[in-house]
Amino acid sequence: EAQVTQNPRYLITVTGKKLTVTCSQNMNHEYMSWYRQDPGLGLRQIYYSMNVEVTDKGDVPEGYKVSRKEKRNFPLILESPSPNQTSLYFCASSLGVRQGPLHFGNGTRLTVT
Amino acid sequence: KQEVTQIPAALSVPEGENLVLNCSFTDSAIYNLQWFRQDPGKGLTSLLLIQSSQREQTSGRLNASLDKSSGRSTLYIAASQPGDSATYLCAVRGTGNQFYFGTGTSLTVIP
């Protein structure tokens, strides 16, 4: 089944403890991206990648890192999480930079205390 | 910077009614616009994708239109059902390869 898989679904951590949220897609998509969803603010793009080794900042990149070493994986790294990064995170992918619909993962709910 | 607005924020209709959801955007330089559905605690499911050169797309009871010059899109849902209850979001793909989302319209269809 074609899908975008995120792990974990739920994560509670403490301030400053490094964490990684994984994202993998099995559709051979070139474009992958990360979003956070907050009440009243909607979804905001954190980072995106147009292909392997090509990444770029979205609207809210501060406090996040990404890497794209393989086409199928696009992990989101929080080196030193803070409470204002408590949010619902989504990974998404599409066939190309301007091709095809965005396919979303099921989300990761992160709480930073 | 692109701004996407969806009005109303919430809508409640009786079952069987036809309804229209609205999406407006400030910068007409877009590649495409996509409508999604989001159920509570779930991810986003793609409903319709309209390329900037297209005027509308249809899938079953759903019809989406795009007027790029005026910065507007509508999602028409025919003969609404309780199972249509969800939050509907629109997103535009800008020329800078980013996506911009509206905050959504929460739809409740009353049996």
PDB file of C-alpha atoms in Angstrom:
ATOM      1  CA  GLU A   1       0.000   0.000   0.000  1.00  0.00           C
ATOM      2  CA  ALA A   2       1.266   3.452  -0.978  1.00  0.00           C
ATOM      3  CA  GLN A   3       1.805   5.451   2.156  1.00  0.00           C
ATOM      4  CA  VAL A   4       3.776   7.930   4.213  1.00  0.00           C
ATOM      5  CA  THR A   5       4.784   6.486   7.569  1.00  0.00           C
ATOM      6  CA  GLN A   6       5.713   8.588  10.566  1.00  0.00           C
ATOM      7  CA  ASN A   7       7.018   7.379  13.888  1.00  0.00           C
ATOM      8  CA  PRO A   8       6.311   7.711  16.696  1.00  0.00           C
ATOM      9  CA  ARG A   9       2.630   8.715  16.773  1.00  0.00           C
ATOM     10  CA  TYR A  10       2.934  10.196  20.248  1.00  0.00           C
ATOM     11  CA  LEU A  11       6.006  11.512  22.010  1.00  0.00           C
ATOM     12  CA  ILE A  12       6.441  13.184  25.384  1.00  0.00           C
ATOM     13  CA  THR A  13       9.867  14.527  26.197  1.00  0.00           C
ATOM     14  CA  VAL A  14      11.647  17.095  28.339  1.00  0.00           C
ATOM     15  CA  THR A  15      13.257  20.362  27.378  1.00  0.00           C
ATOM     16  CA  GLY A  16      16.667  19.943  25.811  1.00  0.00           C
ATOM     17  CA  LYS A  17      16.563  16.212  25.114  1.00  0.00           C
ATOM     18  CA  LYS A  18      17.368  15.595  21.458  1.00  0.00           C
ATOM     19  CA  LEU A  19      14.773  13.679  19.474  1.00  0.00           C
ATOM     20  CA  THR A  20      14.125  12.465  15.942  1.00  0.00           C
ATOM     21  CA  VAL A  21      10.806  11.908  14.238  1.00  0.00           C
ATOM     22  CA  THR A  22      11.111   9.547  11.306  1.00  0.00           C
ATOM     23  CA  CYS A  23       9.275   9.786   7.999  1.00  0.00           C
ATOM     24  CA  SER A  24       9.367   7.251   5.205  1.00  0.00           C
ATOM     25  CA  GLN A  25       7.455   6.977   1.918  1.00  0.00           C
ATOM     26  CA  ASN A  26       7.211   4.003  -0.434  1.00  0.00           C
ATOM     27  CA  MET A  27       6.005   5.852  -3.538  1.00  0.00           C
ATOM     28  CA  ASN A  28       9.378   6.885  -4.962  1.00  0.00           C
ATOM     29  CA  HIS A  29       8.419  10.527  -4.451  1.00  0.00           C
ATOM     30  CA  GLU A  30      11.032  13.215  -4.960  1.00  0.00           C
ATOM     31  CA  TYR A  31       9.400  15.948  -2.878  1.00  0.00           C
ATOM     32  CA  MET A  32       9.064  15.567   0.893  1.00  0.00           C
ATOM     33  CA  SER A  33       8.170  18.112   3.552  1.00  0.00           C
ATOM     34  CA  TRP A  34       7.440  18.651   7.229  1.00  0.00           C
ATOM     35  CA  TYR A  35       4.650  20.718   8.795  1.00  0.00           C
ATOM     36  CA  ARG A  36       3.477  21.620  12.226  1.00  0.00           C
ATOM     37  CA  GLN A  37      -0.192  22.178  13.018  1.00  0.00           C
ATOM     38  CA  ASP A  38      -1.225  24.481  15.841  1.00  0.00           C
ATOM     39  CA  PRO A  39      -4.732  25.651  16.819  1.00  0.00           C
ATOM     40  CA  GLY A  40      -5.634  28.888  15.099  1.00  0.00           C
ATOM     41  CA  LEU A  41      -2.458  28.883  13.004  1.00  0.00           C
ATOM     42  CA  GLY A  42      -3.150  25.984  10.681  1.00  0.00           C
ATOM     43  CA  LEU A  43      -0.367  24.000   9.057  1.00  0.00           C
ATOM     44  CA  ARG A  44       2.961  25.726   8.599  1.00  0.00           C
ATOM     45  CA  GLN A  45       5.822  24.346   6.584  1.00  0.00           C
ATOM     46  CA  ILE A  46       9.039  23.669   8.499  1.00  0.00           C
ATOM     47  CA  TYR A  47      11.393  22.244   5.861  1.00  0.00           C
ATOM     48  CA  TYR A  48      11.082  20.664   2.471  1.00  0.00           C
ATOM     49  CA  SER A  49      13.276  18.597   0.174  1.00  0.00           C
ATOM     50  CA  MET A  50      13.081  18.503  -3.601  1.00  0.00           C
ATOM     51  CA  ASN A  51      15.362  15.467  -3.889  1.00  0.00           C
ATOM     52  CA  VAL A  52      18.172  13.582  -2.187  1.00  0.00           C
ATOM     53  CA  GLU A  53      20.651  15.958  -0.530  1.00  0.00           C
ATOM     54  CA  VAL A  54      18.493  18.988  -1.447  1.00  0.00           C
ATOM     55  CA  THR A  55      16.667  20.624   1.443  1.00  0.00           C
ATOM     56  CA  ASP A  56      15.329  24.107   2.068  1.00  0.00           C
ATOM     57  CA  LYS A  57      13.671  26.087   4.827  1.00  0.00           C
ATOM     58  CA  GLY A  58       9.959  26.641   5.034  1.00  0.00           C
ATOM     59  CA  ASP A  59       8.246  29.332   7.066  1.00  0.00           C
ATOM     60  CA  VAL A  60       9.127  28.087  10.563  1.00  0.00           C
ATOM     61  CA  PRO A  61      12.525  26.304  10.439  1.00  0.00           C
ATOM     62  CA  GLU A  62      13.987  27.645  13.711  1.00  0.00           C
ATOM     63  CA  GLY A  63      14.840  24.865  16.155  1.00  0.00           C
ATOM     64  CA  TYR A  64      14.578  22.067  13.585  1.00  0.00           C
ATOM     65  CA  LYS A  65      16.951  20.149  11.337  1.00  0.00           C
ATOM     66  CA  VAL A  66      16.335  17.717   8.523  1.00  0.00           C
ATOM     67  CA  SER A  67      18.371  15.452   6.296  1.00  0.00           C
ATOM     68  CA  ARG A  68      17.663  13.638   3.047  1.00  0.00           C
ATOM     69  CA  LYS A  69      20.295  10.965   2.566  1.00  0.00           C
ATOM     70  CA  GLU A  70      17.937   8.543   0.872  1.00  0.00           C
ATOM     71  CA  LYS A  71      14.977   9.227  -1.359  1.00  0.00           C
ATOM     72  CA  ARG A  72      12.462   7.443   0.851  1.00  0.00           C
ATOM     73  CA  ASN A  73      13.433   8.925   4.260  1.00  0.00           C
ATOM     74  CA  PHE A  74      13.183  12.454   5.585  1.00  0.00           C
ATOM     75  CA  PRO A  75      13.706  12.605   9.365  1.00  0.00           C
ATOM     76  CA  LEU A  76      12.939  15.683  11.453  1.00  0.00           C
ATOM     77  CA  ILE A  77      15.443  16.401  14.204  1.00  0.00           C
ATOM     78  CA  LEU A  78      14.943  18.590  17.249  1.00  0.00           C
ATOM     79  CA  GLU A  79      18.391  19.108  18.731  1.00  0.00           C
ATOM     80  CA  SER A  80      17.188  20.871  21.877  1.00  0.00           C
ATOM     81  CA  PRO A  81      13.387  20.801  22.089  1.00  0.00           C
ATOM     82  CA  SER A  82      11.561  23.569  23.914  1.00  0.00           C
ATOM     83  CA  PRO A  83       7.941  23.785  25.130  1.00  0.00           C
ATOM     84  CA  ASN A  84       6.981  26.052  22.200  1.00  0.00           C
ATOM     85  CA  GLN A  85       7.671  23.102  19.894  1.00  0.00           C
ATOM     86  CA  THR A  86       4.785  21.195  21.422  1.00  0.00           C
ATOM     87  CA  SER A  87       2.618  20.586  18.392  1.00  0.00           C
ATOM     88  CA  LEU A  88       1.170  18.110  15.928  1.00  0.00           C
ATOM     89  CA  TYR A  89       3.702  17.314  13.204  1.00  0.00           C
ATOM     90  CA  PHE A  90       3.019  15.971   9.734  1.00  0.00           C
ATOM     91  CA  CYS A  91       5.272  14.634   7.040  1.00  0.00           C
ATOM     92  CA  ALA A  92       4.114  14.712   3.430  1.00  0.00           C
ATOM     93  CA  SER A  93       5.403  13.758   0.004  1.00  0.00           C
ATOM     94  CA  SER A  94       4.540  14.237  -3.648  1.00  0.00           C
ATOM     95  CA  LEU A  95       5.782  12.867  -6.941  1.00  0.00           C
ATOM     96  CA  GLY A  96       7.803  15.911  -7.898  1.00  0.00           C
ATOM     97  CA  VAL A  97       8.445  19.497  -6.982  1.00  0.00           C
ATOM     98  CA  ARG A  98       5.312  20.606  -8.817  1.00  0.00           C
ATOM     99  CA  GLN A  99       3.720  17.303  -9.617  1.00  0.00           C
ATOM    100  CA  GLY A 100       0.975  15.319  -8.055  1.00  0.00           C
ATOM    101  CA  PRO A 101      -1.007  15.698  -4.852  1.00  0.00           C
ATOM    102  CA  LEU A 102       0.567  15.841  -1.418  1.00  0.00           C
ATOM    103  CA  HIS A 103       0.261  12.604   0.555  1.00  0.00           C
ATOM    104  CA  PHE A 104       0.336  12.944   4.326  1.00  0.00           C
ATOM    105  CA  GLY A 105       1.431  10.707   7.159  1.00  0.00           C
ATOM    106  CA  ASN A 106      -0.812  10.202  10.192  1.00  0.00           C
ATOM    107  CA  GLY A 107       1.004  12.733  12.318  1.00  0.00           C
ATOM    108  CA  THR A 108       3.157  12.818  15.437  1.00  0.00           C
ATOM    109  CA  ARG A 109       1.840  14.533  18.523  1.00  0.00           C
ATOM    110  CA  LEU A 110       4.817  15.943  20.409  1.00  0.00           C
ATOM    111  CA  THR A 111       4.681  17.314  23.938  1.00  0.00           C
ATOM    112  CA  VAL A 112       7.760  19.027  25.384  1.00  0.00           C
ATOM    113  CA  THR A 113       7.633  19.672  29.148  1.00  0.00           C
TER     114      THR A 113
ATOM    115  CA  LYS B   1       4.063  36.144   1.533  1.00  0.00           C
ATOM    116  CA  GLN B   2       1.097  34.033   0.515  1.00  0.00           C
ATOM    117  CA  GLU B   3      -1.863  34.060   2.876  1.00  0.00           C
ATOM    118  CA  VAL B   4      -4.702  31.582   2.620  1.00  0.00           C
ATOM    119  CA  THR B   5      -8.064  32.207   4.260  1.00  0.00           C
ATOM    120  CA  GLN B   6     -11.016  29.895   4.727  1.00  0.00           C
ATOM    121  CA  ILE B   7     -14.401  31.234   5.715  1.00  0.00           C
ATOM    122  CA  PRO B   8     -16.431  30.206   7.599  1.00  0.00           C
ATOM    123  CA  ALA B   9     -14.342  28.542  10.290  1.00  0.00           C
ATOM    124  CA  ALA B  10     -17.257  26.257  11.139  1.00  0.00           C
ATOM    125  CA  LEU B  11     -20.403  25.190   9.336  1.00  0.00           C
ATOM    126  CA  SER B  12     -23.332  23.027  10.394  1.00  0.00           C
ATOM    127  CA  VAL B  13     -25.876  21.763   7.860  1.00  0.00           C
ATOM    128  CA  PRO B  14     -28.683  19.185   7.780  1.00  0.00           C
ATOM    129  CA  GLU B  15     -28.099  15.957   5.902  1.00  0.00           C
ATOM    130  CA  GLY B  16     -28.865  16.135   2.191  1.00  0.00           C
ATOM    131  CA  GLU B  17     -28.035  19.801   1.775  1.00  0.00           C
ATOM    132  CA  ASN B  18     -25.646  21.008  -0.904  1.00  0.00           C
ATOM    133  CA  LEU B  19     -22.913  23.246   0.432  1.00  0.00           C
ATOM    134  CA  VAL B  20     -19.980  25.384  -0.627  1.00  0.00           C
ATOM    135  CA  LEU B  21     -16.707  25.892   1.211  1.00  0.00           C
ATOM    136  CA  ASN B  22     -14.565  28.884   0.359  1.00  0.00           C
ATOM    137  CA  CYS B  23     -10.817  29.390   0.082  1.00  0.00           C
ATOM    138  CA  SER B  24      -9.084  32.633  -0.843  1.00  0.00           C
ATOM    139  CA  PHE B  25      -5.408  33.391  -1.387  1.00  0.00           C
ATOM    140  CA  THR B  26      -3.511  36.635  -1.749  1.00  0.00           C
ATOM    141  CA  ASP B  27      -0.896  35.804  -4.412  1.00  0.00           C
ATOM    142  CA  SER B  28      -2.238  34.485  -7.716  1.00  0.00           C
ATOM    143  CA  ALA B  29       1.178  33.119  -8.744  1.00  0.00           C
ATOM    144  CA  ILE B  30       0.489  29.505  -7.830  1.00  0.00           C
ATOM    145  CA  TYR B  31       1.176  26.117  -9.422  1.00  0.00           C
ATOM    146  CA  ASN B  32      -1.839  24.358  -8.023  1.00  0.00           C
ATOM    147  CA  LEU B  33      -4.417  24.244  -5.247  1.00  0.00           C
ATOM    148  CA  GLN B  34      -5.384  21.191  -3.297  1.00  0.00           C
ATOM    149  CA  TRP B  35      -8.349  20.413  -1.055  1.00  0.00           C
ATOM    150  CA  PHE B  36      -7.935  18.060   1.882  1.00  0.00           C
ATOM    151  CA  ARG B  37     -10.107  16.464   4.486  1.00  0.00           C
ATOM    152  CA  GLN B  38      -8.894  15.974   8.058  1.00  0.00           C
ATOM    153  CA  ASP B  39     -10.666  13.774  10.567  1.00  0.00           C
ATOM    154  CA  PRO B  40      -9.969  14.248  14.304  1.00  0.00           C
ATOM    155  CA  GLY B  41      -6.637  12.731  15.298  1.00  0.00           C
ATOM    156  CA  LYS B  42      -5.851  11.755  11.732  1.00  0.00           C
ATOM    157  CA  GLY B  43      -3.709  12.974   8.894  1.00  0.00           C
ATOM    158  CA  LEU B  44      -4.883  14.855   5.845  1.00  0.00           C
ATOM    159  CA  THR B  45      -6.542  13.032   2.987  1.00  0.00           C
ATOM    160  CA  SER B  46      -6.279  14.570  -0.462  1.00  0.00           C
ATOM    161  CA  LEU B  47      -9.652  15.213  -2.084  1.00  0.00           C
ATOM    162  CA  LEU B  48      -8.961  17.206  -5.237  1.00  0.00           C
ATOM    163  CA  LEU B  49      -5.995  18.830  -6.928  1.00  0.00           C
ATOM    164  CA  ILE B  50      -6.482  21.662  -9.412  1.00  0.00           C
ATOM    165  CA  GLN B  51      -3.586  22.790 -11.561  1.00  0.00           C
ATOM    166  CA  SER B  52      -3.251  26.532 -12.121  1.00  0.00           C
ATOM    167  CA  SER B  53      -4.274  26.082 -15.764  1.00  0.00           C
ATOM    168  CA  GLN B  54      -7.513  24.303 -14.826  1.00  0.00           C
ATOM    169  CA  ARG B  55     -10.849  25.760 -13.810  1.00  0.00           C
ATOM    170  CA  GLU B  56     -12.344  22.828 -11.946  1.00  0.00           C
ATOM    171  CA  GLN B  57     -12.017  19.218 -10.886  1.00  0.00           C
ATOM    172  CA  THR B  58     -14.695  16.709  -9.930  1.00  0.00           C
ATOM    173  CA  SER B  59     -14.670  13.534  -7.878  1.00  0.00           C
ATOM    174  CA  GLY B  60     -17.975  11.917  -7.025  1.00  0.00           C
ATOM    175  CA  ARG B  61     -20.080  14.376  -5.016  1.00  0.00           C
ATOM    176  CA  LEU B  62     -17.214  16.856  -4.806  1.00  0.00           C
ATOM    177  CA  ASN B  63     -16.465  19.652  -7.241  1.00  0.00           C
ATOM    178  CA  ALA B  64     -13.668  22.160  -6.790  1.00  0.00           C
ATOM    179  CA  SER B  65     -13.275  25.315  -8.826  1.00  0.00           C
ATOM    180  CA  LEU B  66     -10.368  27.692  -9.170  1.00  0.00           C
ATOM    181  CA  ASP B  67     -10.352  31.346 -10.204  1.00  0.00           C
ATOM    182  CA  LYS B  68      -6.678  32.177 -10.041  1.00  0.00           C
ATOM    183  CA  SER B  69      -7.017  35.786 -11.094  1.00  0.00           C
ATOM    184  CA  SER B  70      -9.359  36.597  -8.219  1.00  0.00           C
ATOM    185  CA  GLY B  71      -7.538  34.359  -5.757  1.00  0.00           C
ATOM    186  CA  ARG B  72     -10.499  32.123  -4.977  1.00  0.00           C
ATOM    187  CA  SER B  73     -11.409  28.474  -4.886  1.00  0.00           C
ATOM    188  CA  THR B  74     -14.604  26.757  -3.829  1.00  0.00           C
ATOM    189  CA  LEU B  75     -15.338  23.190  -2.824  1.00  0.00           C
ATOM    190  CA  TYR B  76     -18.885  22.145  -3.589  1.00  0.00           C
ATOM    191  CA  ILE B  77     -20.280  19.125  -1.752  1.00  0.00           C
ATOM    192  CA  ALA B  78     -23.513  17.727  -3.129  1.00  0.00           C
ATOM    193  CA  ALA B  79     -26.119  15.898  -1.053  1.00  0.00           C
ATOM    194  CA  SER B  80     -24.116  16.058   2.168  1.00  0.00           C
ATOM    195  CA  GLN B  81     -23.962  13.022   4.476  1.00  0.00           C
ATOM    196  CA  PRO B  82     -23.010  12.650   8.157  1.00  0.00           C
ATOM    197  CA  GLY B  83     -19.838  10.900   7.019  1.00  0.00           C
ATOM    198  CA  ASP B  84     -18.758  14.160   5.376  1.00  0.00           C
ATOM    199  CA  SER B  85     -18.308  15.699   8.827  1.00  0.00           C
ATOM    200  CA  ALA B  86     -14.644  16.698   9.099  1.00  0.00           C
ATOM    201  CA  THR B  87     -12.359  19.679   8.744  1.00  0.00           C
ATOM    202  CA  TYR B  88     -11.683  20.734   5.171  1.00  0.00           C
ATOM    203  CA  LEU B  89      -8.450  22.496   4.325  1.00  0.00           C
ATOM    204  CA  CYS B  90      -7.182  24.098   1.170  1.00  0.00           C
ATOM    205  CA  ALA B  91      -3.527  24.544   0.302  1.00  0.00           C
ATOM    206  CA  VAL B  92      -1.801  26.451  -2.474  1.00  0.00           C
ATOM    207  CA  ARG B  93       1.523  25.467  -3.934  1.00  0.00           C
ATOM    208  CA  GLY B  94       3.521  28.648  -4.498  1.00  0.00           C
ATOM    209  CA  THR B  95       6.117  29.279  -7.152  1.00  0.00           C
ATOM    210  CA  GLY B  96       8.781  29.076  -4.476  1.00  0.00           C
ATOM    211  CA  ASN B  97       8.033  25.358  -4.005  1.00  0.00           C
ATOM    212  CA  GLN B  98       6.365  25.899  -0.668  1.00  0.00           C
ATOM    213  CA  PHE B  99       2.838  25.063   0.398  1.00  0.00           C
ATOM    214  CA  TYR B 100       0.519  27.441   2.222  1.00  0.00           C
ATOM    215  CA  PHE B 101      -2.496  26.173   4.099  1.00  0.00           C
ATOM    216  CA  GLY B 102      -5.725  27.738   5.256  1.00  0.00           C
ATOM    217  CA  THR B 103      -6.887  27.141   8.828  1.00  0.00           C
ATOM    218  CA  GLY B 104      -9.790  25.040   7.635  1.00  0.00           C
ATOM    219  CA  THR B 105     -13.563  24.866   7.805  1.00  0.00           C
ATOM    220  CA  SER B 106     -15.017  22.459  10.351  1.00  0.00           C
ATOM    221  CA  LEU B 107     -18.098  20.860   8.801  1.00  0.00           C
ATOM    222  CA  THR B 108     -20.818  19.096  10.760  1.00  0.00           C
ATOM    223  CA  VAL B 109     -23.591  17.329   8.853  1.00  0.00           C
ATOM    224  CA  ILE B 110     -26.575  16.690  11.102  1.00  0.00           C
ATOM    225  CA  PRO B 111     -28.543  13.476  10.466  1.00  0.00           C
TER     226      PRO B 111
END
